[in-house]
Amino acid sequence: MPSASPVVADSGRPVPRNLWRDRDFRRLWVGQTASQLGEHTSLVVLPLFAVLTLNAGAGQLGILRAVGQAPILLLSLFAGAWVDGWRARTVMVLTDAGRTLALGAAAAAGLLGRLGLPALFVVAFAIGALSLFFDVAYQTSLVRLVNRDQLVRGNSALEGSRSAAQIGGPALGGALVSLLSAPIAAASSALFFALSFLSIRRIRRHESTPERSPRPSRIWRRIHEGLRFVVGDTSLRTVCLASAAFQFSFAALMTVYLLFLTRQLHLSGTAVGLALAATGPGALLGSLLAARLPSRFGHGAVLVSAAALGDSVLLCVPALHSSAAVTVAALLAINFVFGTGGQLVNVTVMAVRQAVTPDEMQGRTAATITFVGMGLTPLGSLLGGFLTEEWGPRISLLVTAAGMMLSPVLMALSPLARLGRELPAPQDTPRTTAPEVHETSSTTTETGS
């Protein structure tokens, strides 16, 4: 049992050795868990709202999903630059309030029969944008709350709850719509964001106030600083490249994967859902392992081996040939291993990234990696469809699964593979060409699933 006596964090603040005895960390964890539940519940509630209440067609539903995902491409870099100019707690509280109001207004309008598809598109975009800012801020907040040697354990707890939300959120959203109604389900999702708001606003640990400037040129300079910092650091640059390779190939694979399960293996919708759901328990196990394995075997060894194991197991899928029970059992095992390895990589990479990044660059670094890593996913999805038409699902699945192996190869050939049991020290902040006052205050998915 670790000692409960406090240690002094890098920021100079006392932090209990056991994170669960730290009231501010518990408040962050409760708030982030509620936020993730609200986000993943709304990902199901809003599309069902469109289909069941507004009679949306397939094309309109596709537009709704695209609108909700658009902020990742449009706003990621701006989110990082903006979050670094504010207290993380302030950003999280404001975004929670915004999401509560947006979903609450949609629920009220739906109950009154006054909500149309254009308004629902606005709500979906608002939820997506505010969730993006929240996610960047909560990762920045952890660095300011805990000691550097507690980052892995803190990320393990936060990512574990995120995995649980990914499992339970969609199921809860569907159940609420079925048992109650789409507007009531939307109101219930808003309650999760309200709970997050109430928990996070009670965080009392002090954050110094960054100096902010309203000039647009300041924002662009911050974005440029974030890009320069990530490109200039070998480890962060590798994380970007490995994440982009993984997400691009994984997006292509998932397009093929769903076709393969239904058309080649002739699995029912229930069997497909069961197979995909197996990644959730695997991710929970990965979060638990991430709290212990890096300190025992080294961060680099864990990163490379977990990525190689989690990604390579998908190469087994093309070998399946029937809809028998043994096939479903094999898919459950494959997805469980994939979820475990992917989450182990996610948590470890996040801790390394937070450790090497100065406090004033946390938001921009997280947002830059998100932008680079997730930016190619639409092209990957298109590639998956093209390959399936040209080569068929089985060969396309093998090719896209092999493409995912580029991610662990890139990490194995980089300094990331040589990281030991201790997290690396923060790097120097890059200097800008023009004089500027820096802040005084101390971020699906990194390279895993």
Short mmCIF file of C-alpha atoms in Angstrom, two decimals:
data_model
loop_
_atom_site.label_atom_id
_atom_site.label_comp_id
_atom_site.label_asym_id
_atom_site.label_seq_id
_atom_site.Cartn_x
_atom_site.Cartn_y
_atom_site.Cartn_z
CA MET A 1 0.00 0.00 0.00
CA PRO A 2 1.52 3.34 -1.03
CA SER A 3 2.07 5.93 1.58
CA ALA A 4 -0.60 8.57 2.01
CA SER A 5 1.88 11.21 3.03
CA PRO A 6 1.91 14.16 0.63
CA VAL A 7 4.70 14.85 -1.81
CA VAL A 8 5.54 18.16 -3.42
CA ALA A 9 4.48 18.34 -7.06
CA ASP A 10 6.61 19.92 -9.75
CA SER A 11 4.42 22.99 -9.47
CA GLY A 12 5.40 23.32 -5.81
CA ARG A 13 2.03 22.18 -4.49
CA PRO A 14 1.63 19.30 -2.00
CA VAL A 15 -0.05 16.27 -3.58
CA PRO A 16 -0.99 13.11 -1.61
CA ARG A 17 1.01 10.08 -2.68
CA ASN A 18 -2.21 8.08 -3.07
CA LEU A 19 -4.18 9.91 -5.76
CA TRP A 20 -7.51 8.64 -4.47
CA ARG A 21 -6.87 10.55 -1.20
CA ASP A 22 -6.47 13.75 -3.21
CA ARG A 23 -9.86 15.47 -3.21
CA ASP A 24 -9.08 17.59 -6.25
CA PHE A 25 -8.04 14.55 -8.30
CA ARG A 26 -11.24 12.76 -7.27
CA ARG A 27 -13.25 15.78 -8.38
CA LEU A 28 -11.46 15.79 -11.72
CA TRP A 29 -12.04 12.05 -12.11
CA VAL A 30 -15.75 12.28 -11.27
CA GLY A 31 -16.19 15.24 -13.59
CA GLN A 32 -14.29 13.62 -16.46
CA THR A 33 -16.21 10.36 -16.02
CA ALA A 34 -19.56 12.15 -16.07
CA SER A 35 -18.44 14.18 -19.08
CA GLN A 36 -17.41 11.04 -21.00
CA LEU A 37 -20.74 9.39 -20.16
CA GLY A 38 -22.61 12.44 -21.42
CA GLU A 39 -20.52 12.59 -24.59
CA HIS A 40 -20.83 8.90 -25.51
CA THR A 41 -24.51 8.84 -24.60
CA SER A 42 -25.19 11.83 -26.83
CA LEU A 43 -23.37 10.14 -29.73
CA VAL A 44 -26.26 7.66 -29.82
CA VAL A 45 -29.07 9.91 -28.61
CA LEU A 46 -28.66 12.62 -31.26
CA PRO A 47 -28.72 10.25 -34.27
CA LEU A 48 -31.73 8.40 -32.79
CA PHE A 49 -33.35 11.78 -32.15
CA ALA A 50 -32.93 12.55 -35.86
CA VAL A 51 -34.22 9.17 -37.07
CA LEU A 52 -37.08 8.51 -34.64
CA THR A 53 -38.33 12.02 -33.94
CA LEU A 54 -37.43 13.95 -37.10
CA ASN A 55 -37.65 11.05 -39.60
CA ALA A 56 -34.18 11.75 -40.99
CA GLY A 57 -32.97 9.69 -43.95
CA ALA A 58 -29.62 7.93 -44.36
CA GLY A 59 -28.03 10.92 -46.10
CA GLN A 60 -29.19 13.35 -43.43
CA LEU A 61 -27.97 11.02 -40.71
CA GLY A 62 -24.56 10.88 -42.38
CA ILE A 63 -24.44 14.68 -42.47
CA LEU A 64 -25.35 14.82 -38.78
CA ARG A 65 -22.46 12.50 -37.87
CA ALA A 66 -20.04 14.42 -40.07
CA VAL A 67 -21.07 17.73 -38.53
CA GLY A 68 -20.42 16.34 -35.05
CA GLN A 69 -16.93 15.15 -36.08
CA ALA A 70 -16.00 18.29 -38.04
CA PRO A 71 -14.57 20.22 -35.03
CA ILE A 72 -11.63 17.76 -34.83
CA LEU A 73 -10.37 18.96 -38.21
CA LEU A 74 -11.53 22.56 -37.98
CA LEU A 75 -10.74 23.49 -34.39
CA SER A 76 -8.09 21.18 -32.90
CA LEU A 77 -5.14 23.53 -33.38
CA PHE A 78 -7.14 26.55 -32.22
CA ALA A 79 -8.34 24.60 -29.17
CA GLY A 80 -4.78 23.90 -28.10
CA ALA A 81 -3.67 27.51 -28.51
CA TRP A 82 -6.77 28.81 -26.72
CA VAL A 83 -6.66 26.34 -23.81
CA ASP A 84 -3.02 27.21 -23.09
CA GLY A 85 -4.14 30.81 -22.48
CA TRP A 86 -6.72 29.88 -19.83
CA ARG A 87 -6.96 27.97 -16.60
CA ALA A 88 -7.84 24.37 -17.43
CA ARG A 89 -10.53 24.30 -14.73
CA THR A 90 -12.20 27.37 -16.26
CA VAL A 91 -12.27 25.81 -19.72
CA MET A 92 -13.79 22.57 -18.42
CA VAL A 93 -16.45 24.37 -16.40
CA LEU A 94 -17.43 26.61 -19.34
CA THR A 95 -17.62 23.73 -21.81
CA ASP A 96 -19.68 21.65 -19.38
CA ALA A 97 -22.09 24.54 -18.98
CA GLY A 98 -22.30 25.00 -22.75
CA ARG A 99 -23.02 21.33 -23.41
CA THR A 100 -25.65 21.24 -20.66
CA LEU A 101 -27.43 24.22 -22.19
CA ALA A 102 -27.18 22.92 -25.76
CA LEU A 103 -28.62 19.49 -24.99
CA GLY A 104 -31.15 20.92 -22.56
CA ALA A 105 -32.40 23.36 -25.21
CA ALA A 106 -32.62 20.55 -27.77
CA ALA A 107 -34.60 18.42 -25.33
CA ALA A 108 -37.01 21.25 -24.52
CA ALA A 109 -37.51 22.10 -28.20
CA GLY A 110 -38.05 18.42 -29.01
CA LEU A 111 -40.70 18.04 -26.32
CA LEU A 112 -42.48 21.10 -27.72
CA GLY A 113 -42.18 19.81 -31.27
CA ARG A 114 -40.14 22.85 -32.34
CA LEU A 115 -36.79 21.20 -33.15
CA GLY A 116 -35.84 20.69 -36.80
CA LEU A 117 -32.86 19.05 -38.45
CA PRO A 118 -30.95 22.31 -39.05
CA ALA A 119 -31.13 23.09 -35.33
CA LEU A 120 -30.02 19.55 -34.50
CA PHE A 121 -27.01 20.03 -36.80
CA VAL A 122 -26.10 23.13 -34.78
CA VAL A 123 -26.43 21.19 -31.53
CA ALA A 124 -24.26 18.34 -32.85
CA PHE A 125 -21.54 20.75 -33.95
CA ALA A 126 -21.68 22.60 -30.63
CA ILE A 127 -21.41 19.37 -28.63
CA GLY A 128 -18.48 18.21 -30.79
CA ALA A 129 -16.64 21.51 -30.50
CA LEU A 130 -17.15 21.90 -26.75
CA SER A 131 -16.14 18.26 -26.15
CA LEU A 132 -12.93 18.87 -28.09
CA PHE A 133 -12.04 21.84 -25.86
CA PHE A 134 -12.95 19.87 -22.73
CA ASP A 135 -10.77 16.91 -23.72
CA VAL A 136 -7.74 19.13 -24.37
CA ALA A 137 -8.30 20.94 -21.07
CA TYR A 138 -8.70 17.87 -18.85
CA GLN A 139 -5.44 16.41 -20.11
CA THR A 140 -3.75 19.74 -19.39
CA SER A 141 -5.40 19.87 -15.96
CA LEU A 142 -3.93 16.53 -14.86
CA VAL A 143 -0.38 17.86 -15.32
CA ARG A 144 -1.21 20.77 -13.04
CA LEU A 145 -2.84 18.59 -10.38
CA VAL A 146 -0.38 15.73 -9.81
CA ASN A 147 3.31 15.04 -9.53
CA ARG A 148 5.14 13.84 -12.65
CA ASP A 149 5.69 10.36 -11.27
CA GLN A 150 1.90 10.07 -10.78
CA LEU A 151 0.99 10.83 -14.39
CA VAL A 152 0.73 7.21 -15.48
CA ARG A 153 -1.51 6.32 -12.53
CA GLY A 154 -3.63 9.42 -13.05
CA ASN A 155 -4.02 8.75 -16.77
CA SER A 156 -4.81 5.11 -16.02
CA ALA A 157 -7.73 6.14 -13.81
CA LEU A 158 -9.02 8.75 -16.26
CA GLU A 159 -8.65 6.52 -19.32
CA GLY A 160 -10.24 3.62 -17.46
CA SER A 161 -13.37 5.65 -16.85
CA ARG A 162 -13.32 6.80 -20.48
CA SER A 163 -13.24 3.16 -21.58
CA ALA A 164 -16.15 2.36 -19.28
CA ALA A 165 -18.08 5.28 -20.79
CA GLN A 166 -17.35 3.99 -24.29
CA ILE A 167 -18.88 0.66 -23.27
CA GLY A 168 -21.83 1.87 -21.24
CA GLY A 169 -22.60 5.25 -22.85
CA PRO A 170 -24.02 4.01 -26.19
CA ALA A 171 -25.98 1.23 -24.48
CA LEU A 172 -27.39 3.69 -21.95
CA GLY A 173 -28.30 6.17 -24.66
CA GLY A 174 -30.14 3.53 -26.67
CA ALA A 175 -31.97 2.28 -23.58
CA LEU A 176 -33.06 5.80 -22.60
CA VAL A 177 -34.45 6.45 -26.07
CA SER A 178 -36.29 3.11 -26.08
CA LEU A 179 -37.70 3.33 -22.55
CA LEU A 180 -38.46 7.05 -22.45
CA SER A 181 -38.17 9.18 -25.59
CA ALA A 182 -35.45 10.89 -27.60
CA PRO A 183 -36.04 14.36 -26.02
CA ILE A 184 -36.00 12.87 -22.49
CA ALA A 185 -32.84 10.94 -23.35
CA ALA A 186 -31.21 14.18 -24.52
CA ALA A 187 -32.18 15.82 -21.23
CA SER A 188 -30.65 12.87 -19.37
CA SER A 189 -27.40 13.31 -21.30
CA ALA A 190 -27.42 16.97 -20.31
CA LEU A 191 -27.56 15.90 -16.66
CA PHE A 192 -24.20 14.12 -17.03
CA PHE A 193 -22.60 17.36 -18.22
CA ALA A 194 -24.25 19.20 -15.34
CA LEU A 195 -22.75 16.68 -12.90
CA SER A 196 -19.34 17.22 -14.48
CA PHE A 197 -19.79 20.98 -14.11
CA LEU A 198 -20.65 20.67 -10.41
CA SER A 199 -17.71 18.37 -9.67
CA ILE A 200 -14.98 20.21 -11.57
CA ARG A 201 -15.94 23.65 -10.31
CA ARG A 202 -15.17 22.38 -6.79
CA ILE A 203 -11.49 21.81 -7.63
CA ARG A 204 -9.60 24.11 -5.28
CA ARG A 205 -5.95 23.68 -6.26
CA HIS A 206 -4.61 26.98 -7.50
CA GLU A 207 -3.74 27.61 -11.13
CA SER A 208 -1.91 30.80 -11.99
CA THR A 209 -3.71 33.03 -14.46
CA PRO A 210 -2.09 33.03 -17.92
CA GLU A 211 -1.58 36.34 -19.66
CA ARG A 212 -3.94 36.54 -22.61
CA SER A 213 -4.13 38.74 -25.68
CA PRO A 214 -7.23 39.06 -27.90
CA ARG A 215 -5.16 39.69 -31.04
CA PRO A 216 -5.67 37.03 -33.78
CA SER A 217 -1.95 37.16 -34.54
CA ARG A 218 -1.31 35.90 -31.02
CA ILE A 219 -3.42 32.79 -31.66
CA TRP A 220 -1.60 32.02 -34.90
CA ARG A 221 1.74 32.51 -33.16
CA ARG A 222 0.70 30.05 -30.45
CA ILE A 223 -0.40 27.50 -33.05
CA HIS A 224 2.94 27.92 -34.81
CA GLU A 225 4.76 27.44 -31.50
CA GLY A 226 2.85 24.22 -30.83
CA LEU A 227 3.65 22.86 -34.29
CA ARG A 228 7.32 23.80 -33.96
CA PHE A 229 7.57 22.21 -30.54
CA VAL A 230 6.05 18.90 -31.63
CA VAL A 231 8.10 18.76 -34.85
CA GLY A 232 11.28 19.69 -32.99
CA ASP A 233 10.99 16.94 -30.35
CA THR A 234 11.89 13.48 -31.66
CA SER A 235 9.59 11.61 -29.27
CA LEU A 236 6.57 13.82 -29.93
CA ARG A 237 7.24 13.79 -33.66
CA THR A 238 7.25 10.00 -33.56
CA VAL A 239 4.00 9.97 -31.59
CA CYS A 240 2.42 12.12 -34.32
CA LEU A 241 3.66 9.90 -37.14
CA ALA A 242 2.74 6.67 -35.37
CA SER A 243 -0.69 8.02 -34.47
CA ALA A 244 -1.34 9.15 -38.05
CA ALA A 245 -0.26 5.76 -39.43
CA PHE A 246 -2.44 3.92 -36.94
CA GLN A 247 -5.56 6.07 -37.33
CA PHE A 248 -5.37 6.15 -41.14
CA SER A 249 -4.99 2.37 -41.40
CA PHE A 250 -7.52 1.71 -38.64
CA ALA A 251 -10.14 3.89 -40.36
CA ALA A 252 -9.59 1.93 -43.58
CA LEU A 253 -9.71 -1.37 -41.68
CA MET A 254 -12.98 -0.57 -39.91
CA THR A 255 -14.71 0.16 -43.23
CA VAL A 256 -13.59 -3.24 -44.51
CA TYR A 257 -14.11 -4.97 -41.15
CA LEU A 258 -17.83 -4.27 -40.93
CA LEU A 259 -18.35 -5.48 -44.50
CA PHE A 260 -16.26 -8.58 -43.85
CA LEU A 261 -18.20 -9.59 -40.75
CA THR A 262 -21.60 -9.17 -42.38
CA ARG A 263 -20.99 -10.26 -46.00
CA GLN A 264 -18.15 -12.77 -45.74
CA LEU A 265 -18.82 -14.31 -42.34
CA HIS A 266 -22.61 -13.67 -42.48
CA LEU A 267 -22.76 -12.65 -38.83
CA SER A 268 -25.94 -11.20 -37.38
CA GLY A 269 -26.10 -7.65 -36.09
CA THR A 270 -26.11 -8.96 -32.53
CA ALA A 271 -22.94 -10.98 -33.13
CA VAL A 272 -21.21 -8.01 -34.75
CA GLY A 273 -22.13 -5.78 -31.82
CA LEU A 274 -20.93 -8.38 -29.34
CA ALA A 275 -17.61 -8.75 -31.14
CA LEU A 276 -17.01 -4.99 -31.26
CA ALA A 277 -18.01 -4.60 -27.61
CA ALA A 278 -15.16 -6.91 -26.56
CA THR A 279 -12.68 -4.07 -27.06
CA GLY A 280 -14.24 -2.27 -24.09
CA PRO A 281 -13.32 -4.79 -21.36
CA GLY A 282 -9.92 -5.11 -23.03
CA ALA A 283 -9.44 -1.37 -22.76
CA LEU A 284 -10.33 -1.49 -19.07
CA LEU A 285 -7.67 -4.14 -18.52
CA GLY A 286 -5.19 -2.06 -20.51
CA SER A 287 -5.84 0.92 -18.25
CA LEU A 288 -5.15 -1.19 -15.16
CA LEU A 289 -1.95 -2.65 -16.62
CA ALA A 290 -0.75 0.82 -17.61
CA ALA A 291 -0.64 1.81 -13.95
CA ARG A 292 2.02 -0.85 -13.21
CA LEU A 293 3.83 -2.23 -16.25
CA PRO A 294 5.80 0.89 -17.35
CA SER A 295 7.39 1.30 -13.92
CA ARG A 296 8.40 -2.37 -13.94
CA PHE A 297 9.54 -3.00 -17.52
CA GLY A 298 10.14 0.54 -18.82
CA HIS A 299 7.90 2.88 -20.78
CA GLY A 300 9.60 2.17 -24.11
CA ALA A 301 9.34 -1.62 -23.84
CA VAL A 302 5.67 -1.40 -22.88
CA LEU A 303 4.87 0.99 -25.73
CA VAL A 304 6.44 -1.07 -28.49
CA SER A 305 5.34 -4.50 -27.25
CA ALA A 306 1.74 -3.42 -26.51
CA ALA A 307 1.40 -1.71 -29.90
CA ALA A 308 2.88 -4.70 -31.73
CA LEU A 309 0.64 -7.19 -29.91
CA GLY A 310 -2.55 -5.15 -30.14
CA ASP A 311 -2.16 -4.31 -33.82
CA SER A 312 -0.81 -7.65 -35.05
CA VAL A 313 -3.70 -9.64 -33.54
CA LEU A 314 -6.00 -8.13 -36.19
CA LEU A 315 -4.00 -9.99 -38.84
CA CYS A 316 -5.81 -13.10 -37.60
CA VAL A 317 -9.25 -11.83 -38.69
CA PRO A 318 -8.88 -12.60 -42.44
CA ALA A 319 -8.24 -16.26 -41.53
CA LEU A 320 -11.81 -16.67 -40.23
CA HIS A 321 -14.24 -18.32 -42.64
CA SER A 322 -17.63 -19.05 -41.06
CA SER A 323 -20.34 -17.79 -38.74
CA ALA A 324 -19.90 -20.67 -36.30
CA ALA A 325 -19.70 -20.10 -32.57
CA VAL A 326 -15.94 -20.66 -32.66
CA THR A 327 -15.63 -17.73 -35.09
CA VAL A 328 -17.53 -15.43 -32.76
CA ALA A 329 -15.39 -16.62 -29.84
CA ALA A 330 -12.23 -15.92 -31.88
CA LEU A 331 -13.46 -12.41 -32.71
CA LEU A 332 -14.17 -11.76 -29.04
CA ALA A 333 -10.64 -12.82 -28.11
CA ILE A 334 -9.05 -10.81 -30.94
CA ASN A 335 -10.92 -7.63 -30.06
CA PHE A 336 -10.22 -8.08 -26.36
CA VAL A 337 -6.46 -8.31 -27.01
CA PHE A 338 -6.67 -5.37 -29.42
CA GLY A 339 -8.47 -3.24 -26.83
CA THR A 340 -5.97 -4.17 -24.12
CA GLY A 341 -2.92 -3.33 -26.21
CA GLY A 342 -4.40 -0.16 -27.64
CA GLN A 343 -5.38 1.27 -24.27
CA LEU A 344 -2.02 0.34 -22.76
CA VAL A 345 -0.37 2.34 -25.54
CA ASN A 346 -2.79 5.25 -25.15
CA VAL A 347 -2.20 5.69 -21.42
CA THR A 348 1.58 5.28 -21.64
CA VAL A 349 1.98 7.62 -24.60
CA MET A 350 -0.19 10.24 -22.92
CA ALA A 351 1.96 10.14 -19.78
CA VAL A 352 5.17 10.43 -21.82
CA ARG A 353 3.76 13.30 -23.85
CA GLN A 354 2.65 15.14 -20.74
CA ALA A 355 6.03 14.56 -19.08
CA VAL A 356 8.18 15.94 -21.92
CA THR A 357 5.93 18.94 -22.55
CA PRO A 358 6.32 22.18 -20.55
CA ASP A 359 3.20 23.27 -18.71
CA GLU A 360 2.53 26.25 -20.97
CA MET A 361 2.59 24.01 -24.08
CA GLN A 362 0.33 21.18 -22.86
CA GLY A 363 -2.83 22.23 -24.68
CA ARG A 364 -1.12 22.97 -27.98
CA THR A 365 0.85 19.74 -27.92
CA ALA A 366 -2.27 17.64 -27.24
CA ALA A 367 -4.24 19.45 -29.92
CA THR A 368 -1.45 19.18 -32.50
CA ILE A 369 -1.17 15.41 -31.98
CA THR A 370 -4.96 15.08 -32.20
CA PHE A 371 -5.03 17.11 -35.42
CA VAL A 372 -2.23 15.15 -37.09
CA GLY A 373 -3.33 11.77 -35.77
CA MET A 374 -7.04 12.07 -36.58
CA GLY A 375 -6.85 14.33 -39.62
CA LEU A 376 -6.37 11.49 -42.12
CA THR A 377 -9.20 9.28 -40.86
CA PRO A 378 -11.76 10.41 -43.50
CA LEU A 379 -9.26 9.52 -46.24
CA GLY A 380 -8.62 6.18 -44.56
CA SER A 381 -12.33 5.37 -44.57
CA LEU A 382 -12.52 6.21 -48.28
CA LEU A 383 -9.47 4.03 -48.96
CA GLY A 384 -11.08 1.10 -47.17
CA GLY A 385 -14.14 1.31 -49.38
CA PHE A 386 -12.02 1.59 -52.52
CA LEU A 387 -9.84 -1.40 -51.62
CA THR A 388 -12.89 -3.52 -50.85
CA GLU A 389 -14.38 -2.80 -54.27
CA GLU A 390 -11.09 -3.56 -56.03
CA TRP A 391 -9.69 -6.51 -54.05
CA GLY A 392 -12.54 -7.83 -51.96
CA PRO A 393 -12.94 -7.74 -48.16
CA ARG A 394 -10.53 -10.51 -47.17
CA ILE A 395 -7.43 -9.21 -48.99
CA SER A 396 -8.31 -5.60 -48.11
CA LEU A 397 -8.60 -6.54 -44.45
CA LEU A 398 -5.18 -8.16 -44.54
CA VAL A 399 -3.61 -5.11 -46.25
CA THR A 400 -5.12 -2.56 -43.87
CA ALA A 401 -4.25 -4.65 -40.79
CA ALA A 402 -0.67 -4.88 -42.07
CA GLY A 403 -0.66 -1.10 -42.53
CA MET A 404 -1.40 -0.69 -38.82
CA MET A 405 1.91 -2.42 -38.04
CA LEU A 406 3.72 0.69 -39.27
CA SER A 407 2.84 2.35 -35.95
CA PRO A 408 4.84 0.00 -33.65
CA VAL A 409 7.67 -0.10 -36.22
CA LEU A 410 7.98 3.70 -36.10
CA MET A 411 8.06 3.63 -32.30
CA ALA A 412 10.59 0.80 -32.22
CA LEU A 413 12.99 2.80 -34.43
CA SER A 414 12.68 5.98 -32.34
CA PRO A 415 13.92 7.16 -28.92
CA LEU A 416 10.51 6.17 -27.52
CA ALA A 417 11.65 2.54 -27.52
CA ARG A 418 14.58 3.40 -25.24
CA LEU A 419 12.55 5.09 -22.50
CA GLY A 420 13.17 3.53 -19.10
CA ARG A 421 11.15 3.17 -15.93
CA GLU A 422 11.29 6.89 -15.16
CA LEU A 423 9.41 9.44 -17.25
CA PRO A 424 11.64 11.87 -19.20
CA ALA A 425 12.09 15.48 -18.14
CA PRO A 426 10.24 18.35 -19.86
CA GLN A 427 11.89 19.84 -22.94
CA ASP A 428 12.62 23.53 -23.40
CA THR A 429 9.88 25.69 -24.87
CA PRO A 430 10.82 26.88 -28.39
CA ARG A 431 11.62 30.54 -28.75
CA THR A 432 9.58 32.66 -31.12
CA THR A 433 11.04 35.04 -33.65
CA ALA A 434 9.04 37.93 -32.25
CA PRO A 435 9.12 39.01 -28.59
CA GLU A 436 6.19 37.64 -26.64
CA VAL A 437 5.08 37.19 -23.06
CA HIS A 438 4.62 33.52 -22.20
CA GLU A 439 1.97 32.24 -19.83
CA THR A 440 2.86 31.48 -16.27
CA SER A 441 0.41 28.62 -15.76
CA SER A 442 1.53 25.45 -15.50
CA THR A 443 -4.07 16.01 -24.40
CA THR A 444 -10.09 7.29 -30.00
CA THR A 445 -6.57 9.12 -29.01
CA GLU A 446 -2.75 8.80 -29.33
CA THR A 447 -1.35 5.81 -31.20
CA GLY A 448 -3.70 3.16 -29.87
CA SER A 449 -7.36 2.44 -30.44
#
